[in-house]
């Protein structure tokens, strides 16, 4: 194999490029990125960067050591097509990159709210998004956040820090209920109210209104909420449309891969937020839209591409963290609604605790608030649940 094209110039892309070199690949590595900048870190975009506590330089994902990787960067150009059997990548400009192997690492984009073309309506995925949102937050006024998931909650938290009046609207009766279960979601929900956020739950947003600039958010049932800026935190969509006609199996959930990042095309692998992959820990296919997966999955994908063993002996539990209102939330494992949950360290009232989720008596997931050390201790005790579902065919 002489040339490998890595498509996507963010966390999964640079991690794949590093892993290819670590595995001894000494051919040409071309990294194609639609954004016109070197890889940068996204988690601070809703936290320190949005708050003005970190600058652009603090976001850099590449270091001086990466110069030694000898990568060919093609930035500011999106891949527009992949030839059947993955032999070449065609860029939006028409330029073609002929490759012996391809890593798909095109991530995801924020799901827009219908009508988001009105000025003052934001989503948050890129550095440019964060710069535009910060400008509106610094102008003060009233921010409405649509969706109380992790991005929505973090933006609400940072906006409160900046002195902005915040309303969060969530269509589910309990924010994060699907991820954490009702007991623990209730603790996270209380953080909003304790920090002066007006939280409206069980109500869908039906539209946005304003002449030129957003002024009002309309809710089901006819209520309205005044707004000077709006952020839609309503999920992400994998960037996979460019693979149409390539023969690579994918759907709205992402590119289908096995645990080693292999797609159905031998010389094409995928990693990061664009994938819908078999997770050996959970025993099912998942789209893990989390930083740690985008850091680790590329190593397995690179090994697969180079014909090396890619599956770790012990399955790794999915992991993510979130920072909201000064609280550090951490979750690892795989939770199902019928799992038993118990507090194993600390207490809910102190907001310093670790909770364990058990299935058939085994610890399958763990969630912590403000207990990073104890979280690590319990995370090490996780037991992978028995594979529950058939693999993708
Ligand atoms: P992405 O970061 O989405 O990068 C994909 C890259 O591919 C982009 O640069 C994109 O422009 C490019 N691209 C897309 N299409 C093409 C194409 N056709 N051709 C070429 N390039 C293309 N995770 C956590 O675990 N904890 C957190 O606290 C946390 N906070 C977050 C906060 C924010 C605001 C955001 C947006 C994400 C956060 N995440 C967090 C998630 C984490 O950042 C992602 O899981 C991670 O960025 C995924 O990396 P990726 O490389 O797979 O995809």
Coordinates of C-alpha atoms and ligand atoms in Angstrom, one line a residue:
X1 CA 0.0 0.0 0.0
X2 CA 1.6 3.3 -1.1
X3 CA -1.1 6.0 -0.5
X4 CA -3.7 6.3 2.2
X5 CA -6.3 9.0 2.1
X6 CA -7.8 10.1 5.4
X7 CA -11.0 12.0 4.8
X8 CA -11.8 14.4 7.6
X9 CA -9.3 16.7 9.3
X10 CA -10.4 16.7 12.9
X11 CA -9.9 14.4 16.0
X12 CA -10.6 11.1 14.3
X13 CA -8.6 12.1 11.2
X14 CA -5.4 13.2 13.0
X15 CA -5.7 10.2 15.3
X16 CA -5.9 7.9 12.3
X17 CA -2.9 9.5 10.6
X18 CA -0.8 9.2 13.8
X19 CA -1.9 5.5 14.2
X20 CA -0.9 4.7 10.6
X21 CA 2.6 6.0 11.3
X22 CA 2.7 4.2 14.7
X23 CA 1.8 1.0 12.9
X24 CA 4.8 1.6 10.6
X25 CA 3.1 2.8 7.4
X26 CA 5.7 4.8 5.6
X27 CA 3.9 5.6 2.4
X28 CA 2.0 8.8 1.5
X29 CA -0.8 9.9 3.9
X30 CA -3.1 12.6 2.5
X31 CA -5.5 14.2 5.0
X32 CA -8.4 16.0 3.4
X33 CA -10.4 18.4 5.6
X34 CA -13.4 20.5 4.6
X35 CA -12.5 23.1 7.1
X36 CA -9.8 25.6 6.3
X37 CA -7.7 24.9 9.5
X38 CA -5.7 22.2 11.1
X39 CA -7.5 19.9 13.5
X40 CA -8.9 21.6 16.6
X41 CA -10.7 20.4 19.7
X42 CA -14.5 20.8 19.9
X43 CA -15.4 20.2 23.6
X44 CA -14.1 23.7 24.6
X45 CA -16.3 25.3 22.0
X46 CA -19.3 25.1 24.4
X47 CA -17.2 25.5 27.5
X48 CA -13.9 27.5 28.0
X49 CA -13.7 28.9 24.5
X50 CA -17.3 30.1 24.5
X51 CA -16.7 31.6 28.0
X52 CA -13.7 33.5 26.7
X53 CA -11.4 31.5 29.0
X54 CA -9.5 29.8 26.1
X55 CA -8.4 31.2 22.8
X56 CA -8.0 29.7 19.3
X57 CA -4.4 28.6 20.0
X58 CA -5.6 26.6 23.0
X59 CA -7.8 24.5 20.8
X60 CA -5.0 23.1 18.6
X61 CA -5.0 19.3 18.3
X62 CA -1.7 19.0 16.4
X63 CA 1.6 19.5 18.2
X64 CA 5.2 20.0 17.0
X65 CA 5.6 16.3 17.1
X66 CA 3.1 15.9 14.3
X67 CA 5.4 17.6 11.9
X68 CA 7.4 14.3 11.9
X69 CA 4.3 12.4 10.6
X70 CA 5.0 13.9 7.1
X71 CA 1.3 14.3 6.2
X72 CA 0.0 15.9 3.0
X73 CA -2.7 18.2 4.2
X74 CA -5.5 19.2 1.8
X75 CA -7.5 21.7 3.8
X76 CA -10.6 23.8 2.9
X77 CA -11.7 21.1 0.4
X78 CA -14.5 18.6 0.9
X79 CA -14.4 15.1 -0.5
X80 CA -17.4 14.9 -2.9
X81 CA -17.3 11.2 -3.9
X82 CA -15.6 7.9 -3.4
X83 CA -15.2 5.6 -6.4
X84 CA -16.9 2.2 -6.0
X85 CA -14.4 -0.2 -4.4
X86 CA -12.7 2.8 -2.8
X87 CA -9.9 3.3 -5.2
X88 CA -10.1 7.1 -5.5
X89 CA -11.6 10.1 -3.8
X90 CA -12.9 13.0 -5.8
X91 CA -12.9 16.4 -4.2
X92 CA -15.4 19.2 -4.6
X93 CA -13.0 21.0 -6.9
X94 CA -12.9 18.0 -9.2
X95 CA -9.3 17.0 -8.1
X96 CA -8.9 13.3 -7.7
X97 CA -6.8 11.5 -5.1
X98 CA -5.9 7.9 -6.0
X99 CA -5.4 5.9 -2.9
X100 CA -4.7 2.3 -2.0
X101 CA -6.6 2.7 1.3
X102 CA -9.1 5.2 2.7
X103 CA -10.0 6.2 6.2
X104 CA -13.5 7.8 6.5
X105 CA -13.4 10.3 9.4
X106 CA -15.9 13.0 8.3
X107 CA -17.6 13.3 11.7
X108 CA -21.0 14.9 12.0
X109 CA -22.7 18.3 11.7
X110 CA -25.2 20.0 14.0
X111 CA -28.9 19.3 13.2
X112 CA -30.4 22.6 12.2
X113 CA -33.7 23.8 13.5
X114 CA -36.1 24.6 10.6
X115 CA -36.1 28.3 10.1
X116 CA -32.6 28.7 11.4
X117 CA -31.7 31.1 8.5
X118 CA -33.0 34.0 10.6
X119 CA -30.1 36.0 12.1
X120 CA -29.5 35.2 15.7
X121 CA -30.3 31.5 15.4
X122 CA -27.2 29.3 16.0
X123 CA -26.0 25.7 16.1
X124 CA -22.7 24.8 17.6
X125 CA -20.3 22.4 15.9
X126 CA -17.4 24.4 14.5
X127 CA -15.0 27.2 15.7
X128 CA -16.8 29.6 13.4
X129 CA -20.1 28.6 15.1
X130 CA -18.6 29.3 18.5
X131 CA -17.2 32.7 17.5
X132 CA -20.6 33.8 16.1
X133 CA -22.5 32.5 19.2
X134 CA -20.0 34.2 21.6
X135 CA -20.6 37.5 19.8
X136 CA -24.3 37.3 20.4
X137 CA -23.9 36.2 24.0
X138 CA -21.6 39.1 24.7
X139 CA -24.3 41.4 23.4
X140 CA -26.4 40.2 26.4
X141 CA -30.2 39.9 26.2
X142 CA -32.3 36.7 26.3
X143 CA -31.0 33.4 25.0
X144 CA -33.3 30.5 24.2
X145 CA -31.7 27.1 24.0
X146 CA -33.7 24.4 22.1
X147 CA -32.8 21.0 23.6
X148 CA -31.5 20.2 27.0
X149 CA -29.0 17.5 25.9
X150 CA -25.3 17.9 26.6
X151 CA -24.5 20.7 24.1
X152 CA -27.7 22.6 25.1
X153 CA -26.9 22.3 28.8
X154 CA -23.3 23.3 28.4
X155 CA -24.2 26.4 26.3
X156 CA -26.9 27.4 28.8
X157 CA -24.3 27.0 31.6
X158 CA -21.7 29.1 29.8
X159 CA -24.3 31.8 28.9
X160 CA -25.3 32.1 32.5
X161 CA -21.6 32.6 33.4
X162 CA -21.6 35.5 30.9
X163 CA -24.6 37.0 32.6
X164 CA -27.1 36.2 29.9
X165 CA -30.8 35.4 30.7
X166 CA -31.4 31.8 29.6
X167 CA -34.5 29.8 28.9
X168 CA -34.0 26.1 27.9
X169 CA -36.9 24.3 26.1
X170 CA -36.9 20.5 26.0
X171 CA -39.6 18.4 24.4
X172 CA -39.0 15.4 26.7
X173 CA -40.5 15.5 30.2
X174 CA -37.1 15.0 31.8
X175 CA -33.8 16.2 30.2
X176 CA -31.2 13.4 29.8
X177 CA -33.8 10.9 31.0
X178 CA -33.0 8.6 28.1
X179 CA -29.3 8.6 28.8
X180 CA -29.2 8.5 32.7
X181 CA -32.6 7.3 33.8
X182 CA -35.1 9.4 35.8
X183 CA -33.4 9.5 39.2
X184 CA -30.0 10.8 37.9
X185 CA -31.5 12.9 35.2
X186 CA -33.5 14.7 37.8
X187 CA -30.2 15.7 39.6
X188 CA -28.8 17.2 36.3
X189 CA -32.1 18.9 35.6
X190 CA -32.0 20.7 39.0
X191 CA -28.6 22.2 38.0
X192 CA -30.4 24.4 35.4
X193 CA -32.9 25.8 37.9
X194 CA -30.3 26.3 40.7
X195 CA -28.3 28.4 38.3
X196 CA -31.1 30.7 37.3
X197 CA -32.2 29.1 34.0
X198 CA -35.8 28.9 33.2
X199 CA -36.5 25.4 32.1
X200 CA -39.6 24.4 30.1
X201 CA -40.0 20.7 29.6
X202 CA -42.4 18.4 27.8
X203 CA -43.0 21.1 25.2
X204 CA -41.9 21.2 21.6
X205 CA -40.7 24.3 19.8
X206 CA -42.9 24.8 16.7
X207 CA -41.3 27.8 15.1
X208 CA -39.1 30.9 15.3
X209 CA -40.2 34.4 14.4
X210 CA -38.6 37.8 13.8
X211 CA -38.2 40.3 11.0
X212 CA -34.6 39.9 9.9
X213 CA -33.5 38.8 13.4
X214 CA -35.1 36.2 15.8
X215 CA -37.3 37.8 18.4
X216 CA -39.6 35.0 19.5
X217 CA -39.7 31.2 19.9
X218 CA -43.1 29.6 19.5
X219 CA -44.1 26.6 21.5
X220 CA -46.7 23.9 21.0
X221 CA -49.9 25.0 22.6
X222 CA -49.5 28.6 21.4
X223 CA -47.1 30.0 24.1
X224 CA -44.2 32.2 23.0
X225 CA -40.8 33.0 24.6
X226 CA -39.0 36.3 23.8
X227 CA -35.5 35.8 22.4
X228 CA -32.5 37.9 21.3
X229 CA -30.6 34.8 20.3
X230 CA -31.4 31.1 19.9
X231 CA -29.2 28.0 20.0
X232 CA -30.6 24.7 18.6
X233 CA -28.9 21.8 20.4
X234 CA -31.0 19.1 18.9
X235 CA -28.5 16.5 17.8
X236 CA -26.0 15.8 15.1
X237 CA -26.2 14.3 11.6
X238 CA -23.3 12.1 10.3
X239 CA -21.5 13.6 7.2
X240 CA -22.0 10.6 4.9
X241 CA -24.0 12.0 2.0
X242 CA -20.8 12.2 -0.1
X243 CA -20.6 8.4 0.0
X244 CA -23.7 7.9 -2.1
X245 CA -23.0 5.5 -4.9
X246 CA -19.6 4.4 -3.4
X247 CA -20.8 1.0 -2.3
X248 CA -19.8 1.6 1.3
X249 CA -22.7 0.5 3.5
X250 CA -24.2 3.4 5.5
X251 CA -27.5 4.9 6.5
X252 CA -28.8 7.9 8.5
X253 CA -27.0 6.5 11.6
X254 CA -23.5 6.6 9.9
X255 CA -21.0 4.3 8.1
X256 CA -21.5 0.7 9.2
X257 CA -18.3 -0.8 10.6
X258 CA -17.3 -3.8 12.7
X259 CA -15.4 -3.3 16.0
X260 CA -12.1 -2.8 14.0
X261 CA -13.5 0.0 11.9
X262 CA -13.8 -2.2 8.8
X263 CA -16.5 -1.3 6.3
X264 CA -17.9 -3.7 3.7
X265 CA -15.2 -2.6 1.3
X266 CA -11.8 -4.1 2.1
X267 CA -9.6 -1.1 1.7
X268 CA -12.0 1.4 3.3
X269 CA -12.2 1.8 7.1
X270 CA -14.1 4.4 9.2
X271 CA -13.8 6.0 12.6
X272 CA -15.2 8.7 14.9
X273 CA -18.6 10.5 14.8
X274 CA -19.4 9.4 11.2
X275 CA -19.6 5.7 12.2
X276 CA -22.3 3.3 13.3
X277 CA -20.1 0.6 14.7
X278 CA -20.4 -2.7 16.5
X279 CA -19.3 -2.1 20.1
X280 CA -17.9 -5.3 21.7
X281 CA -18.6 -3.9 25.2
X282 CA -22.3 -3.2 24.6
X283 CA -22.9 -6.1 22.2
X284 CA -24.8 -3.9 19.8
X285 CA -24.1 -1.3 17.0
X286 CA -23.9 2.3 18.2
X287 CA -23.1 5.7 17.0
X288 CA -20.8 7.1 19.7
X289 CA -20.6 10.8 19.3
X290 CA -17.9 11.2 22.0
X291 CA -14.4 12.6 22.1
X292 CA -12.8 9.4 23.5
X293 CA -14.2 7.2 20.8
X294 CA -13.0 9.6 18.1
X295 CA -9.5 9.4 19.7
X296 CA -9.4 5.6 20.2
X297 CA -11.4 4.1 17.3
X298 CA -9.0 5.3 14.6
X299 CA -6.2 3.2 16.1
X300 CA -8.2 0.1 15.4
X301 CA -9.3 1.3 12.0
X302 CA -5.7 2.0 11.0
X303 CA -4.6 -1.5 12.2
X304 CA -7.4 -3.0 10.2
X305 CA -6.4 -1.2 7.1
X306 CA -2.8 -2.3 7.4
X307 CA -3.9 -6.0 8.0
X308 CA -3.0 -6.0 11.7
X309 CA -5.0 -7.2 14.7
X310 CA -7.4 -4.4 15.7
X311 CA -9.6 -5.8 18.4
X312 CA -8.4 -5.2 22.0
X313 CA -8.5 -8.4 24.2
X314 CA -10.8 -6.6 26.8
X315 CA -13.7 -4.6 25.3
X316 CA -13.5 -0.9 26.2
X317 CA -16.7 0.7 27.7
X318 CA -18.0 3.8 25.9
X319 CA -17.1 6.9 27.8
X320 CA -18.0 10.6 27.8
X321 CA -17.9 13.6 30.1
X322 CA -19.7 16.9 30.3
X323 CA -19.1 20.1 32.3
X324 CA -22.1 22.1 33.4
X325 CA -22.5 24.8 36.0
X326 CA -19.2 23.9 37.5
X327 CA -20.1 20.2 37.8
X328 CA -18.1 17.5 36.1
X329 CA -20.4 14.7 34.8
X330 CA -18.8 11.4 33.7
X331 CA -20.5 8.3 32.3
X332 CA -19.0 4.9 31.2
X333 CA -20.6 1.7 30.0
X334 CA -23.9 0.8 28.5
X335 CA -27.2 1.5 30.2
X336 CA -30.6 0.0 29.5
X337 CA -33.9 1.3 31.0
X338 CA -34.4 -1.9 33.0
X339 CA -31.0 -1.8 34.7
X340 CA -31.0 -1.4 38.5
X341 CA -29.4 1.9 39.7
X342 CA -27.9 2.6 43.1
X343 CA -25.7 5.3 44.6
X344 CA -22.3 3.6 45.4
X345 CA -20.4 6.6 46.7
X346 CA -21.5 9.9 48.2
X347 CA -25.0 11.3 48.0
X348 CA -27.3 13.0 45.5
X349 CA -27.9 16.0 47.8
X350 CA -24.2 16.9 48.0
X351 CA -24.0 16.6 44.2
X352 CA -20.8 14.5 44.7
X353 CA -21.6 10.9 44.0
X354 CA -21.0 7.8 41.9
X355 CA -24.0 5.8 40.7
X356 CA -23.8 2.2 39.4
X357 CA -26.1 0.5 36.9
X358 CA -26.4 -3.2 37.3
X359 CA -27.8 -5.9 35.0
X360 CA -28.2 -9.4 36.4
X361 CA -26.1 -8.2 39.3
X362 CA -23.1 -7.1 37.1
X363 CA -22.0 -3.5 37.0
X364 CA -22.5 -2.5 33.4
X365 CA -22.4 1.3 33.6
X366 CA -21.3 4.0 36.0
X367 CA -22.2 7.7 36.2
X368 CA -20.5 10.3 38.5
X369 CA -21.0 13.9 39.4
X370 CA -18.0 15.8 40.8
X371 CA -16.2 12.5 41.7
X372 CA -13.5 12.0 39.0
X373 CA -11.2 9.8 41.2
X374 CA -13.9 7.5 42.5
X375 CA -15.4 7.4 39.0
X376 CA -12.1 5.9 37.8
X377 CA -12.2 3.3 40.5
X378 CA -15.7 2.2 39.6
X379 CA -15.1 2.4 35.9
X380 CA -12.3 -0.2 36.3
X381 CA -14.9 -2.6 37.8
X382 CA -17.3 -2.5 34.8
X383 CA -18.3 -5.8 33.3
X384 CA -19.2 -6.0 29.6
X385 CA -22.9 -7.1 29.3
X386 CA -23.4 -10.2 27.2
X387 CA -23.8 -9.4 23.5
X388 CA -27.4 -8.6 23.0
X389 CA -28.0 -8.2 19.4
X390 CA -27.1 -9.6 16.0
X391 CA -24.2 -7.9 14.2
X392 CA -24.7 -5.8 11.1
X393 CA -24.8 -8.0 8.1
Ligands
LIG1 P1 -15.7 15.9 13.8 O1 -15.0 16.6 14.9 O2 -17.1 16.3 13.4 O3 -14.7 16.2 12.5 C1 -15.0 15.8 11.2 C2 -14.3 16.7 10.2 O4 -14.5 16.2 8.9 C3 -14.7 18.2 10.3 O5 -13.6 19.0 10.3 C4 -15.5 18.3 9.0 O6 -15.5 19.6 8.5 C5 -14.8 17.3 8.1 N1 -15.6 16.9 6.9 C6 -16.9 16.7 6.9 N2 -17.3 16.2 5.7 C7 -16.2 16.2 4.9 C8 -15.9 15.8 3.6 N3 -16.8 15.4 2.7 N4 -14.6 16.0 3.1 C9 -13.6 16.4 4.0 N5 -13.8 16.7 5.3 C10 -15.1 16.6 5.7 N6 -17.5 14.8 23.6 C11 -17.2 14.4 24.8 O7 -17.0 13.2 25.1 N7 -17.3 15.3 25.9 C12 -17.6 16.6 25.7 O8 -17.6 17.4 26.6 C13 -17.8 17.1 24.4 N8 -18.1 18.4 24.1 C14 -18.4 18.7 22.8 C15 -18.8 20.1 22.6 C16 -19.1 20.5 21.3 C17 -19.5 21.9 21.1 C18 -19.1 19.6 20.3 C19 -19.4 20.0 18.9 C20 -18.7 18.3 20.5 C21 -18.4 17.8 21.8 N9 -18.0 16.5 22.0 C22 -17.8 16.1 23.3 C23 -17.9 15.5 20.9 C24 -16.5 15.4 20.3 O9 -16.0 16.7 20.1 C25 -16.7 14.6 19.0 O10 -17.1 13.3 19.3 C26 -15.4 14.7 18.1 O11 -15.2 16.0 17.7 C27 -15.6 13.8 16.9 O12 -14.5 13.8 16.1 P2 -14.5 13.4 14.6 O13 -13.2 13.7 14.0 O14 -15.1 12.0 14.4 O15 -15.6 14.4 13.9

